[in-house]
């Protein structure tokens, strides 16, 4: 199970005890915000994209969506999200629990600037009923294969 991969990874970082597991689903921004008791914008949603043969993750504030022109300017190609059936084998987590932790080794992670406006955010932890509260700096530090902060979103 993906949450166990995240828990193992976090135990090496001594933050596994910070993982929050909820009795209800956190598979959408709205459900995660209710479970975490925060505004939807503070949910750090992780989106999966294909770039040629490579896969990348972009973590954004929950109230944002990808701006296609900003994405193309940043990455030099059109934004193409992974198909649902591709997510788990290519990223290492199922939809609803995708996060930048304990992912497949060739997946690169980018964090959107929209997250920096919050003191803390809540990314998933590999399952559809988990999260962890992290500062944007901690999110950068603990994300696997972190590459850069990017500005590729617009308000929903």
Short mmCIF file of N, CA and C in Angstrom, two decimals:
data_model
loop_
_atom_site.label_atom_id
_atom_site.label_comp_id
_atom_site.label_asym_id
_atom_site.label_seq_id
_atom_site.Cartn_x
_atom_site.Cartn_y
_atom_site.Cartn_z
N UNK A 1 0.84 -1.19 0.00
CA UNK A 1 0.00 0.00 0.00
C UNK A 1 0.88 1.25 0.00
N UNK A 2 0.50 2.25 -0.76
CA UNK A 2 1.31 3.45 -0.92
C UNK A 2 1.54 4.21 0.37
N UNK A 3 0.55 4.25 1.26
CA UNK A 3 0.76 4.98 2.51
C UNK A 3 1.88 4.33 3.32
N UNK A 4 2.02 3.03 3.20
CA UNK A 4 3.10 2.35 3.92
C UNK A 4 4.46 2.73 3.34
N UNK A 5 4.54 2.92 2.02
CA UNK A 5 5.78 3.39 1.40
C UNK A 5 6.12 4.79 1.92
N UNK A 6 5.11 5.65 2.01
CA UNK A 6 5.33 7.00 2.52
C UNK A 6 5.73 6.94 3.98
N UNK A 7 5.04 6.12 4.77
CA UNK A 7 5.36 6.00 6.19
C UNK A 7 6.81 5.54 6.39
N UNK A 8 7.24 4.56 5.61
CA UNK A 8 8.62 4.07 5.70
C UNK A 8 9.61 5.18 5.34
N UNK A 9 9.32 5.88 4.25
CA UNK A 9 10.18 6.99 3.82
C UNK A 9 10.24 8.07 4.90
N UNK A 10 9.09 8.40 5.46
CA UNK A 10 9.04 9.44 6.49
C UNK A 10 9.68 8.99 7.81
N UNK A 11 9.68 7.68 8.08
CA UNK A 11 10.30 7.21 9.32
C UNK A 11 11.80 7.49 9.29
N UNK A 12 12.41 7.40 8.10
CA UNK A 12 13.83 7.72 7.96
C UNK A 12 14.08 9.21 8.19
N UNK A 13 13.07 10.03 7.91
CA UNK A 13 13.17 11.47 8.10
C UNK A 13 12.67 11.90 9.48
N UNK A 14 12.18 10.95 10.24
CA UNK A 14 11.64 11.16 11.59
C UNK A 14 10.42 12.07 11.60
N UNK A 15 9.55 11.91 10.58
CA UNK A 15 8.29 12.67 10.54
C UNK A 15 7.07 11.77 10.31
N UNK A 16 7.25 10.46 10.38
CA UNK A 16 6.14 9.54 10.13
C UNK A 16 4.98 9.76 11.08
N UNK A 17 5.27 10.17 12.31
CA UNK A 17 4.20 10.38 13.28
C UNK A 17 3.32 11.58 12.94
N UNK A 18 3.73 12.38 11.98
CA UNK A 18 2.95 13.56 11.57
C UNK A 18 1.89 13.22 10.52
N UNK A 19 1.94 12.01 9.97
CA UNK A 19 0.93 11.61 8.99
C UNK A 19 -0.44 11.57 9.67
N UNK A 20 -1.41 12.17 9.01
CA UNK A 20 -2.79 12.19 9.50
C UNK A 20 -3.59 11.18 8.69
N UNK A 21 -4.29 10.28 9.37
CA UNK A 21 -5.19 9.35 8.69
C UNK A 21 -6.61 9.65 9.15
N UNK A 22 -7.51 9.74 8.20
CA UNK A 22 -8.88 10.14 8.47
C UNK A 22 -9.84 8.98 8.26
N UNK A 23 -10.97 9.02 8.94
CA UNK A 23 -12.00 8.00 8.78
C UNK A 23 -12.78 8.21 7.49
N UNK A 24 -12.65 9.40 6.90
CA UNK A 24 -13.35 9.72 5.66
C UNK A 24 -12.36 9.92 4.52
N UNK A 25 -12.87 9.95 3.32
CA UNK A 25 -12.03 10.13 2.13
C UNK A 25 -11.44 11.53 2.05
N UNK A 26 -10.22 11.59 1.55
CA UNK A 26 -9.56 12.86 1.25
C UNK A 26 -9.17 12.88 -0.23
N UNK A 27 -9.87 12.11 -1.05
CA UNK A 27 -9.51 11.92 -2.45
C UNK A 27 -9.72 13.15 -3.33
N UNK A 28 -10.52 14.11 -2.89
CA UNK A 28 -10.70 15.35 -3.64
C UNK A 28 -10.28 16.52 -2.75
N UNK A 29 -10.05 17.66 -3.35
CA UNK A 29 -9.69 18.85 -2.59
C UNK A 29 -10.76 19.16 -1.56
N UNK A 30 -12.01 19.11 -1.98
CA UNK A 30 -13.11 19.46 -1.07
C UNK A 30 -13.18 18.51 0.12
N UNK A 31 -13.08 17.21 -0.14
CA UNK A 31 -13.13 16.23 0.95
C UNK A 31 -11.91 16.36 1.86
N UNK A 32 -10.75 16.59 1.29
CA UNK A 32 -9.53 16.74 2.09
C UNK A 32 -9.62 17.97 2.98
N UNK A 33 -10.17 19.06 2.47
CA UNK A 33 -10.31 20.28 3.26
C UNK A 33 -11.24 20.07 4.45
N UNK A 34 -12.33 19.35 4.22
CA UNK A 34 -13.25 19.04 5.33
C UNK A 34 -12.55 18.19 6.38
N UNK A 35 -11.86 17.15 5.94
CA UNK A 35 -11.17 16.25 6.88
C UNK A 35 -10.07 16.97 7.65
N UNK A 36 -9.31 17.81 6.96
CA UNK A 36 -8.20 18.51 7.61
C UNK A 36 -8.65 19.76 8.37
N UNK A 37 -9.88 20.19 8.14
CA UNK A 37 -10.39 21.37 8.83
C UNK A 37 -9.72 22.65 8.35
N UNK A 38 -9.53 22.76 7.05
CA UNK A 38 -8.88 23.95 6.50
C UNK A 38 -9.60 24.39 5.24
N UNK A 39 -9.21 25.54 4.72
CA UNK A 39 -9.79 26.00 3.46
C UNK A 39 -9.24 25.16 2.31
N UNK A 40 -10.03 24.94 1.26
CA UNK A 40 -9.59 24.11 0.13
C UNK A 40 -8.27 24.56 -0.49
N UNK A 41 -7.99 25.84 -0.50
CA UNK A 41 -6.76 26.34 -1.11
C UNK A 41 -5.51 25.77 -0.44
N UNK A 42 -5.60 25.40 0.84
CA UNK A 42 -4.44 24.87 1.58
C UNK A 42 -4.21 23.38 1.34
N UNK A 43 -5.08 22.75 0.57
CA UNK A 43 -4.83 21.36 0.19
C UNK A 43 -3.83 21.39 -0.96
N UNK A 44 -2.71 20.73 -0.79
CA UNK A 44 -1.67 20.68 -1.82
C UNK A 44 -1.98 19.52 -2.75
N UNK A 45 -2.67 19.82 -3.86
CA UNK A 45 -3.05 18.76 -4.79
C UNK A 45 -1.88 18.47 -5.72
N UNK A 46 -1.73 17.19 -6.03
CA UNK A 46 -0.63 16.74 -6.88
C UNK A 46 -1.18 16.23 -8.20
N UNK A 47 -0.72 16.86 -9.28
CA UNK A 47 -1.18 16.54 -10.63
C UNK A 47 -0.06 15.82 -11.39
N UNK A 48 -0.43 14.81 -12.17
CA UNK A 48 0.53 13.96 -12.89
C UNK A 48 0.50 14.27 -14.39
N UNK A 49 1.69 14.52 -14.95
CA UNK A 49 1.80 14.86 -16.37
C UNK A 49 2.82 13.99 -17.08
N UNK A 50 2.60 13.83 -18.37
CA UNK A 50 3.51 13.11 -19.26
C UNK A 50 4.28 14.16 -20.06
N UNK A 51 5.59 13.99 -20.13
CA UNK A 51 6.43 14.85 -20.97
C UNK A 51 7.31 13.93 -21.80
N UNK A 52 6.87 13.64 -23.01
CA UNK A 52 7.58 12.67 -23.83
C UNK A 52 7.48 11.31 -23.16
N UNK A 53 8.61 10.71 -22.84
CA UNK A 53 8.63 9.42 -22.13
C UNK A 53 8.69 9.60 -20.61
N UNK A 54 8.85 10.83 -20.15
CA UNK A 54 9.00 11.10 -18.72
C UNK A 54 7.68 11.48 -18.08
N UNK A 55 7.62 11.34 -16.76
CA UNK A 55 6.47 11.78 -15.98
C UNK A 55 6.94 12.81 -14.97
N UNK A 56 6.09 13.80 -14.75
CA UNK A 56 6.38 14.79 -13.72
C UNK A 56 5.15 14.96 -12.84
N UNK A 57 5.37 15.45 -11.63
CA UNK A 57 4.29 15.84 -10.73
C UNK A 57 4.40 17.34 -10.50
N UNK A 58 3.25 17.99 -10.48
CA UNK A 58 3.19 19.39 -10.10
C UNK A 58 2.25 19.49 -8.91
N UNK A 59 2.75 20.04 -7.82
CA UNK A 59 1.95 20.20 -6.61
C UNK A 59 1.49 21.66 -6.57
N UNK A 60 0.18 21.87 -6.46
CA UNK A 60 -0.40 23.21 -6.50
C UNK A 60 -1.33 23.43 -5.32
N UNK A 61 -1.67 24.69 -5.08
CA UNK A 61 -2.70 25.02 -4.10
C UNK A 61 -4.03 24.46 -4.61
N UNK A 62 -4.87 24.04 -3.69
CA UNK A 62 -6.12 23.37 -4.03
C UNK A 62 -7.10 24.17 -4.84
N UNK A 63 -6.97 25.50 -4.82
CA UNK A 63 -7.91 26.35 -5.56
C UNK A 63 -7.37 26.77 -6.92
N UNK A 64 -6.31 26.15 -7.36
CA UNK A 64 -5.68 26.53 -8.63
C UNK A 64 -5.85 25.43 -9.67
N UNK A 65 -5.67 25.83 -10.93
CA UNK A 65 -5.64 24.87 -12.02
C UNK A 65 -4.51 25.26 -12.96
N UNK A 66 -4.08 24.33 -13.77
CA UNK A 66 -2.96 24.56 -14.67
C UNK A 66 -3.36 25.58 -15.73
N UNK A 67 -2.49 26.55 -15.94
CA UNK A 67 -2.62 27.52 -17.01
C UNK A 67 -1.79 26.99 -18.17
N UNK A 68 -2.45 26.60 -19.25
CA UNK A 68 -1.76 25.94 -20.36
C UNK A 68 -0.64 26.78 -20.96
N UNK A 69 -0.83 28.09 -21.08
CA UNK A 69 0.23 28.91 -21.67
C UNK A 69 1.42 29.03 -20.73
N UNK A 70 1.18 29.16 -19.43
CA UNK A 70 2.29 29.19 -18.47
C UNK A 70 3.04 27.86 -18.46
N UNK A 71 2.30 26.76 -18.53
CA UNK A 71 2.91 25.42 -18.55
C UNK A 71 3.82 25.29 -19.76
N UNK A 72 3.30 25.67 -20.94
CA UNK A 72 4.09 25.55 -22.16
C UNK A 72 5.33 26.43 -22.11
N UNK A 73 5.20 27.63 -21.56
CA UNK A 73 6.34 28.54 -21.43
C UNK A 73 7.39 27.95 -20.49
N UNK A 74 6.94 27.34 -19.42
CA UNK A 74 7.86 26.77 -18.42
C UNK A 74 8.54 25.49 -18.90
N UNK A 75 7.77 24.59 -19.49
CA UNK A 75 8.28 23.26 -19.83
C UNK A 75 8.55 23.04 -21.33
N UNK A 76 8.12 23.97 -22.18
CA UNK A 76 8.39 23.85 -23.60
C UNK A 76 7.53 22.84 -24.33
N UNK A 77 6.43 22.43 -23.70
CA UNK A 77 5.51 21.49 -24.34
C UNK A 77 4.12 21.70 -23.77
N UNK A 78 3.14 21.13 -24.45
CA UNK A 78 1.75 21.23 -24.02
C UNK A 78 1.53 20.34 -22.79
N UNK A 79 0.68 20.79 -21.89
CA UNK A 79 0.34 20.01 -20.70
C UNK A 79 -0.49 18.81 -21.10
N UNK A 80 -0.03 17.61 -20.73
CA UNK A 80 -0.77 16.38 -21.03
C UNK A 80 -0.81 15.54 -19.75
N UNK A 81 -1.98 15.52 -19.12
CA UNK A 81 -2.12 14.74 -17.89
C UNK A 81 -2.08 13.25 -18.20
N UNK A 82 -1.60 12.48 -17.23
CA UNK A 82 -1.60 11.03 -17.39
C UNK A 82 -3.04 10.52 -17.40
N UNK A 83 -3.28 9.48 -18.16
CA UNK A 83 -4.58 8.80 -18.13
C UNK A 83 -4.70 8.10 -16.78
N UNK A 84 -5.92 7.94 -16.30
CA UNK A 84 -6.16 7.35 -14.98
C UNK A 84 -5.43 6.02 -14.79
N UNK A 85 -5.45 5.17 -15.82
CA UNK A 85 -4.83 3.86 -15.68
C UNK A 85 -3.30 3.91 -15.69
N UNK A 86 -2.72 5.04 -16.07
CA UNK A 86 -1.26 5.19 -16.08
C UNK A 86 -0.69 5.66 -14.75
N UNK A 87 -1.52 6.30 -13.94
CA UNK A 87 -1.02 6.98 -12.75
C UNK A 87 -0.29 6.05 -11.78
N UNK A 88 -0.94 5.01 -11.32
CA UNK A 88 -0.30 4.14 -10.33
C UNK A 88 0.98 3.48 -10.85
N UNK A 89 0.97 2.85 -12.04
CA UNK A 89 2.22 2.22 -12.49
C UNK A 89 3.36 3.22 -12.75
N UNK A 90 3.03 4.41 -13.25
CA UNK A 90 4.09 5.36 -13.60
C UNK A 90 4.54 6.23 -12.43
N UNK A 91 3.63 6.51 -11.50
CA UNK A 91 3.95 7.40 -10.37
C UNK A 91 4.25 6.60 -9.10
N UNK A 92 3.46 5.57 -8.85
CA UNK A 92 3.67 4.77 -7.64
C UNK A 92 2.56 4.92 -6.61
N UNK A 93 1.57 5.76 -6.90
CA UNK A 93 0.42 5.94 -6.02
C UNK A 93 -0.85 5.93 -6.85
N UNK A 94 -1.96 5.51 -6.23
CA UNK A 94 -3.26 5.53 -6.90
C UNK A 94 -3.83 6.94 -6.88
N UNK A 95 -4.72 7.21 -7.85
CA UNK A 95 -5.45 8.48 -7.86
C UNK A 95 -6.18 8.62 -6.53
N UNK A 96 -6.15 9.81 -5.97
CA UNK A 96 -6.74 10.07 -4.66
C UNK A 96 -5.69 10.10 -3.57
N UNK A 97 -4.54 9.50 -3.83
CA UNK A 97 -3.45 9.49 -2.85
C UNK A 97 -2.13 9.94 -3.45
N UNK A 98 -2.16 10.43 -4.70
CA UNK A 98 -0.93 10.86 -5.36
C UNK A 98 -0.30 12.00 -4.57
N UNK A 99 0.99 11.88 -4.35
CA UNK A 99 1.73 12.85 -3.56
C UNK A 99 3.19 12.84 -4.03
N UNK A 100 3.98 13.80 -3.60
CA UNK A 100 5.39 13.85 -4.04
C UNK A 100 6.34 13.04 -3.15
N UNK A 101 5.81 12.11 -2.38
CA UNK A 101 6.61 11.32 -1.45
C UNK A 101 6.60 9.84 -1.86
N UNK A 102 7.75 9.17 -1.70
CA UNK A 102 7.85 7.73 -1.98
C UNK A 102 7.31 7.38 -3.37
N UNK A 103 7.71 8.17 -4.35
CA UNK A 103 7.28 7.96 -5.72
C UNK A 103 8.32 7.14 -6.48
N UNK A 104 7.97 6.72 -7.69
CA UNK A 104 8.92 6.01 -8.53
C UNK A 104 10.15 6.89 -8.77
N UNK A 105 11.33 6.31 -8.84
CA UNK A 105 12.57 7.09 -8.84
C UNK A 105 12.79 8.02 -10.04
N UNK A 106 12.14 7.77 -11.16
CA UNK A 106 12.37 8.61 -12.34
C UNK A 106 11.38 9.76 -12.47
N UNK A 107 10.47 9.91 -11.53
CA UNK A 107 9.46 10.97 -11.57
C UNK A 107 10.03 12.24 -10.93
N UNK A 108 9.94 13.35 -11.65
CA UNK A 108 10.43 14.64 -11.15
C UNK A 108 9.28 15.42 -10.54
N UNK A 109 9.59 16.20 -9.50
CA UNK A 109 8.57 16.95 -8.78
C UNK A 109 8.83 18.45 -8.89
N UNK A 110 7.76 19.18 -9.21
CA UNK A 110 7.78 20.63 -9.26
C UNK A 110 6.70 21.16 -8.32
N UNK A 111 7.00 22.23 -7.62
CA UNK A 111 6.04 22.84 -6.70
C UNK A 111 5.62 24.18 -7.26
N UNK A 112 4.32 24.44 -7.30
CA UNK A 112 3.83 25.70 -7.84
C UNK A 112 3.92 26.81 -6.79
N UNK A 113 4.26 28.00 -7.24
CA UNK A 113 4.41 29.17 -6.39
C UNK A 113 3.15 29.47 -5.57
N UNK A 114 1.99 29.01 -6.03
CA UNK A 114 0.73 29.26 -5.32
C UNK A 114 0.75 28.72 -3.90
N UNK A 115 1.61 27.75 -3.61
CA UNK A 115 1.68 27.17 -2.27
C UNK A 115 2.38 28.08 -1.27
N UNK A 116 3.21 28.98 -1.76
CA UNK A 116 4.04 29.81 -0.88
C UNK A 116 3.26 30.84 -0.08
N UNK A 117 2.01 31.09 -0.44
CA UNK A 117 1.22 32.09 0.27
C UNK A 117 0.67 31.57 1.61
N UNK A 118 0.86 30.28 1.87
CA UNK A 118 0.31 29.68 3.10
C UNK A 118 1.42 29.28 4.06
N UNK A 119 1.15 29.42 5.34
CA UNK A 119 2.11 29.01 6.36
C UNK A 119 2.29 27.50 6.36
N UNK A 120 1.20 26.79 6.04
CA UNK A 120 1.27 25.33 5.94
C UNK A 120 0.23 24.85 4.94
N UNK A 121 0.50 23.68 4.36
CA UNK A 121 -0.39 23.06 3.38
C UNK A 121 -0.52 21.58 3.71
N UNK A 122 -1.49 20.92 3.09
CA UNK A 122 -1.79 19.52 3.38
C UNK A 122 -1.73 18.65 2.12
N UNK A 123 -0.57 18.08 1.79
CA UNK A 123 -0.52 17.11 0.69
C UNK A 123 -0.97 15.73 1.19
N UNK A 124 -1.41 14.89 0.25
CA UNK A 124 -1.75 13.50 0.57
C UNK A 124 -0.49 12.74 0.95
N UNK A 125 -0.70 11.54 1.47
CA UNK A 125 0.43 10.68 1.87
C UNK A 125 0.30 9.27 1.29
N UNK A 126 -0.19 9.17 0.06
CA UNK A 126 -0.21 7.88 -0.62
C UNK A 126 -1.51 7.10 -0.54
N UNK A 127 -2.50 7.63 0.17
CA UNK A 127 -3.79 6.96 0.24
C UNK A 127 -4.90 7.99 0.12
N UNK A 128 -6.12 7.52 -0.08
CA UNK A 128 -7.26 8.43 -0.25
C UNK A 128 -7.90 8.83 1.07
N UNK A 129 -7.16 8.66 2.17
CA UNK A 129 -7.66 9.14 3.46
C UNK A 129 -6.51 9.61 4.35
N UNK A 130 -5.48 10.20 3.71
CA UNK A 130 -4.33 10.64 4.49
C UNK A 130 -3.84 12.00 4.04
N UNK A 131 -3.08 12.64 4.91
CA UNK A 131 -2.44 13.92 4.61
C UNK A 131 -1.35 14.15 5.64
N UNK A 132 -0.58 15.19 5.41
CA UNK A 132 0.41 15.65 6.38
C UNK A 132 0.45 17.16 6.28
N UNK A 133 0.54 17.83 7.41
CA UNK A 133 0.65 19.29 7.39
C UNK A 133 2.12 19.66 7.34
N UNK A 134 2.50 20.42 6.30
CA UNK A 134 3.88 20.83 6.10
C UNK A 134 3.95 22.30 5.73
N UNK A 135 5.03 22.96 6.10
CA UNK A 135 5.28 24.29 5.57
C UNK A 135 5.73 24.14 4.12
N UNK A 136 5.64 25.17 3.32
CA UNK A 136 6.15 25.06 1.95
C UNK A 136 7.63 24.65 1.90
N UNK A 137 8.41 25.12 2.85
CA UNK A 137 9.83 24.75 2.91
C UNK A 137 10.00 23.27 3.20
N UNK A 138 9.18 22.74 4.11
CA UNK A 138 9.23 21.30 4.40
C UNK A 138 8.77 20.49 3.20
N UNK A 139 7.74 20.97 2.51
CA UNK A 139 7.26 20.28 1.32
C UNK A 139 8.38 20.17 0.30
N UNK A 140 9.12 21.23 0.11
CA UNK A 140 10.27 21.19 -0.80
C UNK A 140 11.31 20.19 -0.31
N UNK A 141 11.64 20.24 0.96
CA UNK A 141 12.68 19.37 1.53
C UNK A 141 12.32 17.90 1.44
N UNK A 142 11.06 17.55 1.68
CA UNK A 142 10.66 16.15 1.76
C UNK A 142 10.16 15.56 0.44
N UNK A 143 9.91 16.40 -0.57
CA UNK A 143 9.46 15.90 -1.87
C UNK A 143 10.60 15.15 -2.55
N UNK A 144 10.30 13.96 -3.05
CA UNK A 144 11.30 13.17 -3.78
C UNK A 144 11.59 13.85 -5.12
N UNK A 145 12.82 13.83 -5.53
CA UNK A 145 13.21 14.35 -6.85
C UNK A 145 12.72 15.77 -7.10
N UNK A 146 12.71 16.60 -6.04
CA UNK A 146 12.30 18.00 -6.22
C UNK A 146 13.23 18.67 -7.22
N UNK A 147 12.61 19.39 -8.19
CA UNK A 147 13.38 20.07 -9.23
C UNK A 147 13.40 21.58 -9.06
N UNK A 148 12.20 22.19 -8.91
CA UNK A 148 12.14 23.65 -8.86
C UNK A 148 10.75 24.12 -8.46
N UNK A 149 10.70 25.38 -8.02
CA UNK A 149 9.44 26.07 -7.85
C UNK A 149 9.09 26.64 -9.22
N UNK A 150 7.83 26.51 -9.63
CA UNK A 150 7.38 27.00 -10.92
C UNK A 150 6.11 27.83 -10.76
N UNK A 151 5.79 28.61 -11.77
CA UNK A 151 4.54 29.39 -11.79
C UNK A 151 3.77 28.95 -13.02
N UNK A 152 2.93 27.92 -12.85
CA UNK A 152 2.19 27.35 -13.98
C UNK A 152 0.68 27.27 -13.74
N UNK A 153 0.20 27.98 -12.73
CA UNK A 153 -1.23 27.89 -12.40
C UNK A 153 -1.95 29.23 -12.50
N UNK A 154 -3.27 29.10 -12.51
CA UNK A 154 -4.17 30.25 -12.45
C UNK A 154 -5.26 29.89 -11.46
N UNK A 155 -5.97 30.91 -11.00
CA UNK A 155 -7.08 30.65 -10.07
C UNK A 155 -8.19 29.92 -10.79
N UNK A 156 -8.86 29.02 -10.06
CA UNK A 156 -9.96 28.25 -10.66
C UNK A 156 -11.17 29.12 -10.92
#
